[in-house]
Tab-separated table of C-alpha atoms in Angstrom:
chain	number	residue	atom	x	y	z
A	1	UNK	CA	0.000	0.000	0.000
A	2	UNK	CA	1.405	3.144	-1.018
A	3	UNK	CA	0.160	5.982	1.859
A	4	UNK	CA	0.009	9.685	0.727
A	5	UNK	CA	-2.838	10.772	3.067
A	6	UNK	CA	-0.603	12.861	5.318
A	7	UNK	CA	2.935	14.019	6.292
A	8	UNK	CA	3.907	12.361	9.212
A	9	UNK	CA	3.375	8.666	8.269
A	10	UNK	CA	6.712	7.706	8.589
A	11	UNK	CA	8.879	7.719	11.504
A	12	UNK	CA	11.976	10.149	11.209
A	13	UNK	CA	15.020	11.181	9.284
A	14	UNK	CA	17.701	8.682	9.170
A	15	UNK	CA	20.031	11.197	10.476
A	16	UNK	CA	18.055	12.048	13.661
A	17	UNK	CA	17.696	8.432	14.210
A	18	UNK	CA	21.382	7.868	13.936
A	19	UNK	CA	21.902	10.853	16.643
A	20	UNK	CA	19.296	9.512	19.117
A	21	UNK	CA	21.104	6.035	18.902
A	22	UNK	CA	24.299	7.324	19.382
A	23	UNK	CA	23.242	9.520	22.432
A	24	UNK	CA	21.177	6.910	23.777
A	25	UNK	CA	23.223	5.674	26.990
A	26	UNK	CA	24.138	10.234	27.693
A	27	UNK	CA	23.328	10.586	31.017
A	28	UNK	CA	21.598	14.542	30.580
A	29	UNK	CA	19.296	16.734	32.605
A	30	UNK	CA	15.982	16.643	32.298
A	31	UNK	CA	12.835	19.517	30.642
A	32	UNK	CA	15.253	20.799	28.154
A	33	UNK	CA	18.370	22.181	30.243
A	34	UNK	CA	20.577	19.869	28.572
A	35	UNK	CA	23.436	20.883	25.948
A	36	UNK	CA	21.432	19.236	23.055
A	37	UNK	CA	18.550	22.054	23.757
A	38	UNK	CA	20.464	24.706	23.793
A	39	UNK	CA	22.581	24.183	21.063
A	40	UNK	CA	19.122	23.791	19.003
A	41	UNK	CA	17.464	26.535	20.735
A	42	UNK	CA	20.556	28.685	19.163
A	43	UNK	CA	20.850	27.191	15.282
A	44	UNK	CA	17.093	28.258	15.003
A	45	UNK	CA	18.038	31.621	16.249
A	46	UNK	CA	20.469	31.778	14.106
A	47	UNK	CA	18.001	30.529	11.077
A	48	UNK	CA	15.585	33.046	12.115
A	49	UNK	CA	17.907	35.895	12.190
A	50	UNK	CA	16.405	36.536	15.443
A	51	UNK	CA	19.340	36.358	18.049
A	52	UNK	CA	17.424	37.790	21.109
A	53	UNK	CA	14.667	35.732	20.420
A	54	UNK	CA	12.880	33.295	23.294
A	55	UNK	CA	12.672	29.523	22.125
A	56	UNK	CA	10.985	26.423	23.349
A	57	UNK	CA	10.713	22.997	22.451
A	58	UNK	CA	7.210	21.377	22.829
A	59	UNK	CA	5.993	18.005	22.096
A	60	UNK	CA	3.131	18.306	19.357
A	61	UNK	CA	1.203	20.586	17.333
A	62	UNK	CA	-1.976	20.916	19.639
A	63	UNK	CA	-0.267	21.119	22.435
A	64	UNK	CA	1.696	23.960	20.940
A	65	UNK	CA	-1.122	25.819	19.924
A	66	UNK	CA	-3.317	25.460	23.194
A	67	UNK	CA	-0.142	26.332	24.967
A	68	UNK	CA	0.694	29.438	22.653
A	69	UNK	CA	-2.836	30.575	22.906
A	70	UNK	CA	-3.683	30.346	26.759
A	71	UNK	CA	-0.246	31.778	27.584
A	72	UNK	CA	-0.880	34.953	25.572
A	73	UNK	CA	-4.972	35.573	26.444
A	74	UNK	CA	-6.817	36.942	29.247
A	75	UNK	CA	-9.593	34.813	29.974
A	76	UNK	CA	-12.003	37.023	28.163
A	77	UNK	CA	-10.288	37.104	25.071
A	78	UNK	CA	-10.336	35.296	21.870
A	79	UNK	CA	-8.529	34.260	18.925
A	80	UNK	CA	-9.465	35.502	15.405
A	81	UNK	CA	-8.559	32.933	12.740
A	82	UNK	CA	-10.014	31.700	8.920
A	83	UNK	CA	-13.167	29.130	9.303
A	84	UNK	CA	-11.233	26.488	7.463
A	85	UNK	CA	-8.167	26.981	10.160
A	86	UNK	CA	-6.689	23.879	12.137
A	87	UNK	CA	-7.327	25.567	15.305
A	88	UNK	CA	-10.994	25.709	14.330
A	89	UNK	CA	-11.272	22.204	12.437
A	90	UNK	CA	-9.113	20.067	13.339
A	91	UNK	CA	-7.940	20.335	17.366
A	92	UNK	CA	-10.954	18.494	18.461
A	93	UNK	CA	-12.039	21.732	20.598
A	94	UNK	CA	-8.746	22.186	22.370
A	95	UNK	CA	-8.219	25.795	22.253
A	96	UNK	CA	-11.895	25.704	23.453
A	97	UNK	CA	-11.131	23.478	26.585
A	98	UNK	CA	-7.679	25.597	26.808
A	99	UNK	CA	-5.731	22.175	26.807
A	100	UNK	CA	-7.000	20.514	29.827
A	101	UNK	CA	-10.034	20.061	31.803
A	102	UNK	CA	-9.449	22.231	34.941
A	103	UNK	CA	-7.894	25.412	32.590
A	104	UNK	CA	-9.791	27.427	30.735
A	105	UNK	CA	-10.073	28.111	27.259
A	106	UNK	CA	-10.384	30.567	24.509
A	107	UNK	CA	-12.926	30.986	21.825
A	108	UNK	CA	-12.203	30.870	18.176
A	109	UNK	CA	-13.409	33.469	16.430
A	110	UNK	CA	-13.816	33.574	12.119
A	111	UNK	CA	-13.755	34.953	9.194
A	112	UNK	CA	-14.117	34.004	5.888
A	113	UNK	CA	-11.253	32.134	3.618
A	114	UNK	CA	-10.315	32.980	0.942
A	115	UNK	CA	-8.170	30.077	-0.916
A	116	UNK	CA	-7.611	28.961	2.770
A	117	UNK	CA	-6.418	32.918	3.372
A	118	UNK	CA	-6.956	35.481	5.716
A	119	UNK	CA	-7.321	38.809	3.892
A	120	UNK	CA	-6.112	41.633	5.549
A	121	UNK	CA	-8.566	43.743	4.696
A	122	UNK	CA	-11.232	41.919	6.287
A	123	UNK	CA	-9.368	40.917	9.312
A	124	UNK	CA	-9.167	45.143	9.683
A	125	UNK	CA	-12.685	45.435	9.040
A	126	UNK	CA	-14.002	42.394	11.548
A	127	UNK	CA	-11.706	43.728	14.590
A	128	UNK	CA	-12.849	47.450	14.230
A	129	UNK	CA	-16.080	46.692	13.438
A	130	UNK	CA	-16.016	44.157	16.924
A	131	UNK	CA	-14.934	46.671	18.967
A	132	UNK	CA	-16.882	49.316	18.125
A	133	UNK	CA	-20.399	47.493	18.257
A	134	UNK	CA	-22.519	48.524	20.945
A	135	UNK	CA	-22.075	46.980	23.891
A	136	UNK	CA	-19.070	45.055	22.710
A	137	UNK	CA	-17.586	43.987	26.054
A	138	UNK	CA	-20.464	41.908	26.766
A	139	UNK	CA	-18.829	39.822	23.910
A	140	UNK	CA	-15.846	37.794	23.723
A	141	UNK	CA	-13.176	40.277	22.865
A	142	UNK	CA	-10.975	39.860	19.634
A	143	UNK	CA	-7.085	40.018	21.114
A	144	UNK	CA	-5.261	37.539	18.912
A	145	UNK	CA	-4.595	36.598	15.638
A	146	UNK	CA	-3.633	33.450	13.899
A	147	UNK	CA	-2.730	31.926	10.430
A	148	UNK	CA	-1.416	28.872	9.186
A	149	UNK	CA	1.525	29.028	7.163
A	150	UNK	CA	1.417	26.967	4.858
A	151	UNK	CA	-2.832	26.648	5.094
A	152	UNK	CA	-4.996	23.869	5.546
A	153	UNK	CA	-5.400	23.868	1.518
A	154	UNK	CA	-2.300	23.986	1.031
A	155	UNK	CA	-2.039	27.566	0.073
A	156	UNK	CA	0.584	29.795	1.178
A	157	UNK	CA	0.955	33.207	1.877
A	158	UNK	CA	2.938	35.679	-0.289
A	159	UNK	CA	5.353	38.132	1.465
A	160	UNK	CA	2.919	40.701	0.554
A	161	UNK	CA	0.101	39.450	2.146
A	162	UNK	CA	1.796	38.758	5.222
A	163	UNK	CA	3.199	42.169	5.672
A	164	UNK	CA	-0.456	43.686	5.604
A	165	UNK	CA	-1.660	40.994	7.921
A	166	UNK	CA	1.532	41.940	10.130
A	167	UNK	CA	0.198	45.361	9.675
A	168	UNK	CA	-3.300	45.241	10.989
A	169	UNK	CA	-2.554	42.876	13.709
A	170	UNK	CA	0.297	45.727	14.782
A	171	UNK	CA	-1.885	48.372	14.311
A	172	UNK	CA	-4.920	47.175	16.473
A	173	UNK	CA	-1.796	45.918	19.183
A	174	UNK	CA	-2.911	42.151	18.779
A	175	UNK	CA	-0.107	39.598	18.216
A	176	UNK	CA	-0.135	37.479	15.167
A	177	UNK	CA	0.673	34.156	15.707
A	178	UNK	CA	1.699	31.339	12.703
A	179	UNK	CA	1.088	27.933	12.951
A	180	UNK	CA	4.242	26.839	11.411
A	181	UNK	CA	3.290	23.087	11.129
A	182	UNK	CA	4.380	22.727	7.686
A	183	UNK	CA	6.528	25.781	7.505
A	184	UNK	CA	9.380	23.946	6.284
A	185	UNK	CA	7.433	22.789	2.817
A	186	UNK	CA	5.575	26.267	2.693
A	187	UNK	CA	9.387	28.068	2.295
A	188	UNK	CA	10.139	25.770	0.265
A	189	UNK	CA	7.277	25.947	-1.690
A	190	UNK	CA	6.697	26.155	-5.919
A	191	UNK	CA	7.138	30.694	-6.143
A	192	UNK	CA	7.353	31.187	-2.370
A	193	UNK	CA	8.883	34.714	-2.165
A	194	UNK	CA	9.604	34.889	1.815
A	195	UNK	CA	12.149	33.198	3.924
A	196	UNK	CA	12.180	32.254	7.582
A	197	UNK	CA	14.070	35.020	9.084
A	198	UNK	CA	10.323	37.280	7.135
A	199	UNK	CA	8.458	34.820	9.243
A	200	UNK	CA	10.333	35.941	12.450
A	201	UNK	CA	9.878	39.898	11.816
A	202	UNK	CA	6.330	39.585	10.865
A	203	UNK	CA	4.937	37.579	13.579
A	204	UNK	CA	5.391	37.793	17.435
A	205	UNK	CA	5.251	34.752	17.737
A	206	UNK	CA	5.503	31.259	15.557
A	207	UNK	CA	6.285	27.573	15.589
A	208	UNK	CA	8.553	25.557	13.398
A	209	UNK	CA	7.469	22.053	12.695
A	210	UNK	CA	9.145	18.871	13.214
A	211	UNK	CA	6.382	16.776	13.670
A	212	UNK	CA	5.687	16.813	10.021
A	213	UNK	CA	8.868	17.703	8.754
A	214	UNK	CA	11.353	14.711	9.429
A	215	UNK	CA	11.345	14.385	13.387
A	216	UNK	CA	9.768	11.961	15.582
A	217	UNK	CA	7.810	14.579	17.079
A	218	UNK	CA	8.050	17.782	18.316
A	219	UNK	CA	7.809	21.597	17.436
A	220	UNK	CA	9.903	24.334	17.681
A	221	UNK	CA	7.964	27.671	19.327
A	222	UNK	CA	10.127	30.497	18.483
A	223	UNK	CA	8.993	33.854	20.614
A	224	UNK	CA	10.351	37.129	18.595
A	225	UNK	CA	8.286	39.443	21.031
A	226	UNK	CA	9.560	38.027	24.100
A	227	UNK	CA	6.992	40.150	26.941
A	228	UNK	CA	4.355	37.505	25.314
A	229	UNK	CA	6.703	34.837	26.779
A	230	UNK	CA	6.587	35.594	30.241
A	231	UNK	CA	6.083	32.062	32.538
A	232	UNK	CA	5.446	30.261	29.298
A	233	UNK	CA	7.661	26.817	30.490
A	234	UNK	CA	5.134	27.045	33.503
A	235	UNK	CA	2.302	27.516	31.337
A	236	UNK	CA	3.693	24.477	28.658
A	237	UNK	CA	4.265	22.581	32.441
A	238	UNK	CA	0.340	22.836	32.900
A	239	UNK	CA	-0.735	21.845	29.568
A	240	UNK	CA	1.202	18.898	29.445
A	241	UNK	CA	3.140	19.747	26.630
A	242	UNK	CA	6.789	19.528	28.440
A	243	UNK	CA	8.501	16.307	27.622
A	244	UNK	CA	10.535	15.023	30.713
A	245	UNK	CA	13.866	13.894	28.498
A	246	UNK	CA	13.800	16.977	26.617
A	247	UNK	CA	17.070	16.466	25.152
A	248	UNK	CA	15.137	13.741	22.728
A	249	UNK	CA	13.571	17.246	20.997
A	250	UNK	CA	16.497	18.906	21.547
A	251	UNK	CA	18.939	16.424	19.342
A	252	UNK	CA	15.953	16.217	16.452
A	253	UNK	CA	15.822	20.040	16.168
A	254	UNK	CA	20.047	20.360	16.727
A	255	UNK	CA	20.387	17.864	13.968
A	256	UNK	CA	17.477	19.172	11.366
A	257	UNK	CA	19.069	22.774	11.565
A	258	UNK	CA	22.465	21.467	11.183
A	259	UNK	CA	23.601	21.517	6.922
A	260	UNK	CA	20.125	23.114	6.295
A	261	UNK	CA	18.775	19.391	6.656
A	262	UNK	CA	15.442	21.157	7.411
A	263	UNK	CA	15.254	23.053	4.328
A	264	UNK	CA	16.630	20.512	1.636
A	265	UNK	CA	14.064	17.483	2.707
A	266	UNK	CA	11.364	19.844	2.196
A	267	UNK	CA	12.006	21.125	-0.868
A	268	UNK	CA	12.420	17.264	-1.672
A	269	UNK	CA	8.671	16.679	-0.367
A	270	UNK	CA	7.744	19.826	-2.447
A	271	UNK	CA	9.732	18.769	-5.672
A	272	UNK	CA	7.448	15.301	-5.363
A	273	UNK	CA	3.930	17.180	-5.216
A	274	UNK	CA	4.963	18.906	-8.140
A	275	UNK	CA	5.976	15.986	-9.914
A	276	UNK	CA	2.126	14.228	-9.086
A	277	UNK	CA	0.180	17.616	-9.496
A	278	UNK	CA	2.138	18.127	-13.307
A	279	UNK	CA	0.753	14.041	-14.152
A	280	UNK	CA	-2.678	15.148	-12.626
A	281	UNK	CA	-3.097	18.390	-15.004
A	282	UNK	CA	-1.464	16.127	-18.040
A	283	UNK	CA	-4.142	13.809	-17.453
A	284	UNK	CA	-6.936	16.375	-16.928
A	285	UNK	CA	-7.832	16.071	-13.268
A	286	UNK	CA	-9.636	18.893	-11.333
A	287	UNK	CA	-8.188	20.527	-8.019
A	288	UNK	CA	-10.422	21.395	-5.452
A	289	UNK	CA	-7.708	23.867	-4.437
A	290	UNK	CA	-4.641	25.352	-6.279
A	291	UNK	CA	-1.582	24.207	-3.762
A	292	UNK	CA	2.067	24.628	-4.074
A	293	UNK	CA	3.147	22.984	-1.211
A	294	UNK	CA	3.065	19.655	-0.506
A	295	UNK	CA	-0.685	18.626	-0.443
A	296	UNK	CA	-2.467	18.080	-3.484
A	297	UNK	CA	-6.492	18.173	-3.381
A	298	UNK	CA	-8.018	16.514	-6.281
A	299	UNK	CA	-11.544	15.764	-7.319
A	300	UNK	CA	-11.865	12.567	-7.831
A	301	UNK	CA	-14.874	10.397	-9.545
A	302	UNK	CA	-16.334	7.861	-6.660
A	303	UNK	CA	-15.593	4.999	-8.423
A	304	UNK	CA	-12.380	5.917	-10.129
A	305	UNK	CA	-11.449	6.489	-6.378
A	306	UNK	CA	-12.681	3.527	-5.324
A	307	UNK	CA	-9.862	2.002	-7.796
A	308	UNK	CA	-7.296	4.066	-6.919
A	309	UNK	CA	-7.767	3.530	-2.883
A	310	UNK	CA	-6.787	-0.593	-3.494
A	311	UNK	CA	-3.049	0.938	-3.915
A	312	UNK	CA	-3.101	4.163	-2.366
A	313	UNK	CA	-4.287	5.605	0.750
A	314	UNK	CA	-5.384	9.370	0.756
A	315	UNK	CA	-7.371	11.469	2.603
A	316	UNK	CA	-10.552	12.310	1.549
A	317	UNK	CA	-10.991	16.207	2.053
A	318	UNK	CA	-14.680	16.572	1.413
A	319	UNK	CA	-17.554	16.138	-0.930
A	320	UNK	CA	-18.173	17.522	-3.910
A	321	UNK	CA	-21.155	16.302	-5.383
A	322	UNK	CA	-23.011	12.891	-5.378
A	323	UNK	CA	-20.201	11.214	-7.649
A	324	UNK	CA	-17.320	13.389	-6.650
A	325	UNK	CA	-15.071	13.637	-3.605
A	326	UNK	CA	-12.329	15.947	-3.221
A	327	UNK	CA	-9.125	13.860	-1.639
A	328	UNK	CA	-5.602	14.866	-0.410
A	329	UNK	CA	-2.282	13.765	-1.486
A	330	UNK	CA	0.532	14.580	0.591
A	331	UNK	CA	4.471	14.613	0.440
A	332	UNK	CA	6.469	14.396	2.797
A	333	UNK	CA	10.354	14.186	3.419
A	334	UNK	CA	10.222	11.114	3.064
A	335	UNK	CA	8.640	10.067	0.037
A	336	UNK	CA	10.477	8.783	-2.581
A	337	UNK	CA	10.173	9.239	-6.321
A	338	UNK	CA	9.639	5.857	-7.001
A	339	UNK	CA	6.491	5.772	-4.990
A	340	UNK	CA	5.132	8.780	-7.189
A	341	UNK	CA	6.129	7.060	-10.636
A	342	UNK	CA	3.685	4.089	-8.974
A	343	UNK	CA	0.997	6.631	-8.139
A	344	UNK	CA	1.613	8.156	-11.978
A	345	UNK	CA	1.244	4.842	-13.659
A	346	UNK	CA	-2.114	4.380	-11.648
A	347	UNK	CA	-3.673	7.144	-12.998
């Protein structure tokens, strides 16, 4: 069975692995104080061109953006994000239930998408015309922003449009926050125009991820406007998102931002979407969504899918009509070109 219906399928890059066995019998101390950490903690610095920034290492992508959330919000404040964004899909309510039961959470508010976007026009519009409603502190108070970089569709932003998202969010004195979970195949994407040290002057604050992008686990939270970071290994402590042998993220992250590892498997990843989307258009295949990242949405006839599905697992995105279903395909670091000349003779 070939699988293609996410990103983090396999387990990790052979070079982490080869680190974490050869540093398995280190005696180190424990929640990320160890040498591994810090020498991590100061590569992505580096890579950000932010040297004074704050940086933790957390275990997962909820986690991370519970945590984020709940460290930066007052208990009456919300989060402004796109209808189709993961915190509003896909975390199962977590930012909700503030990331566990006896904390409390924060309420996701949205606007509309555009190609998976948040326009910055409209995200000006929805927070003054929020706060200037009558009787608008008997609401839940916009005091946040966030955006997913690259977007649940696969999209990604161009410089442009994150500088006037940047703009707004400084402007009203909210911090922007990007969920960085596949940041490494958005940079690398098919016309991308922004690098990761934009990323870091733009937002406040943002997360680089490993989870999907050749670790075991783990993401990188990278704090450019350190007041927001006040307590915030206390906060992560509450949460549960603090992983005892910290050193274990630590060695992943030292080893991924060593030789631009990081960058280089995801423009591989990339490089093999592009390869499947060209045979899709050659063959005359519909997107649901116009992607140059990694995932690939494709409307697909039920039955033709029903083939395809005895080789290949995907994930199926969402309905289009009674005979069609939009599905995903999606690179990762790890897939190899082989596997997409199988995919390509399928079709």
């Amino acid at each position: 069975m070939i699988r293609l219906a996410c990103d983090y399928q396999e387990g990790c890059h052979p070079k982490i692995l080869e680190k974490l066995v050869e540093t398995n019998l280190e005696s180190t101390p424990g929640y990320g104080t160890d040498a591994y950490c810090e020498s991590a903690k100061a590569k992505i610095r580096e890579a950000c061109g932010a040297p004074k920034a704050d940086v933790f290492l957390l275990i997962g992508g909820t986690q991370t953006n519970s945590t984020v959330i709940r460290a930066i919000l007052r208990p009456c404040e919300g989060v402004i994000a796109v209808e189709s964004g993961h915190i509003n899909g896909h975390e199962g309510g977590a930012i909700e239930m503030g990331g566990a039961i006896e904390m409390g959470g924060h309420k996701v508010l949205t606007i509309a998408p555009h190609d998976g976007k948040m326009v910055a026009e409209e995200l000006d519009k929805y927070i003054t015309d929020t706060l200037t409603a009558p009787s608008w502190d008997h609401a839940v108070i916009p005091a946040m922003v966030y955006i997913s970089q690259a977007t649940e569709t696969g999209s990604v932003y161009t410089l442009a449009e994150l500088e006037a998202i940047s703009a707004v969010c400084r402007r009203h004195k909210m911090p922007l926050f990007i969920d960085g979970a596949r940041l490494g195949y958005a940079l690398a994407s098919e016309g991308v125009d922004m690098t990761l040290k934009d990323i870091a002057r733009l937002a406040d604050v943002f997360y680089i991820g490993g989870t999907k992008v050749g670790a075991l686990l783990g993401e990188a939270v990278v704090f450019t406007n350190t007041a927001l970071s006040k307590n915030f290994f206390t906060i992560m402590k509450q949460g549960g998102a603090v992983l005892a042998k910290g050193r274990l993220l630590g060695i992943q992250f030292d080893t991924l931002f060593t030789d631009n590892l990081y960058f280089e498997i995801s423009r591989h990843a990339v490089a093999m979407a592009m390869k499947l989307k060209e045979a899709f258009k050659a063959k005359g295949y519909r997107f649901y969504s116009e992607s140059p990242s990694n995932q690939q949405f494709v409307i697909l006839e039920n039955e033709k899918l029903a083939e395809i599905e005895k080789s290949v697992q995907v994930s199926h995105w969402c309905k289009v009509d009674d005979k069609h279903m939009a599905v995903r395909f999606c690179t990762s670091w790890a897939t190899t070109e082989e596997t997409i000349d199988r995919v390509i003779e399928l079709l």
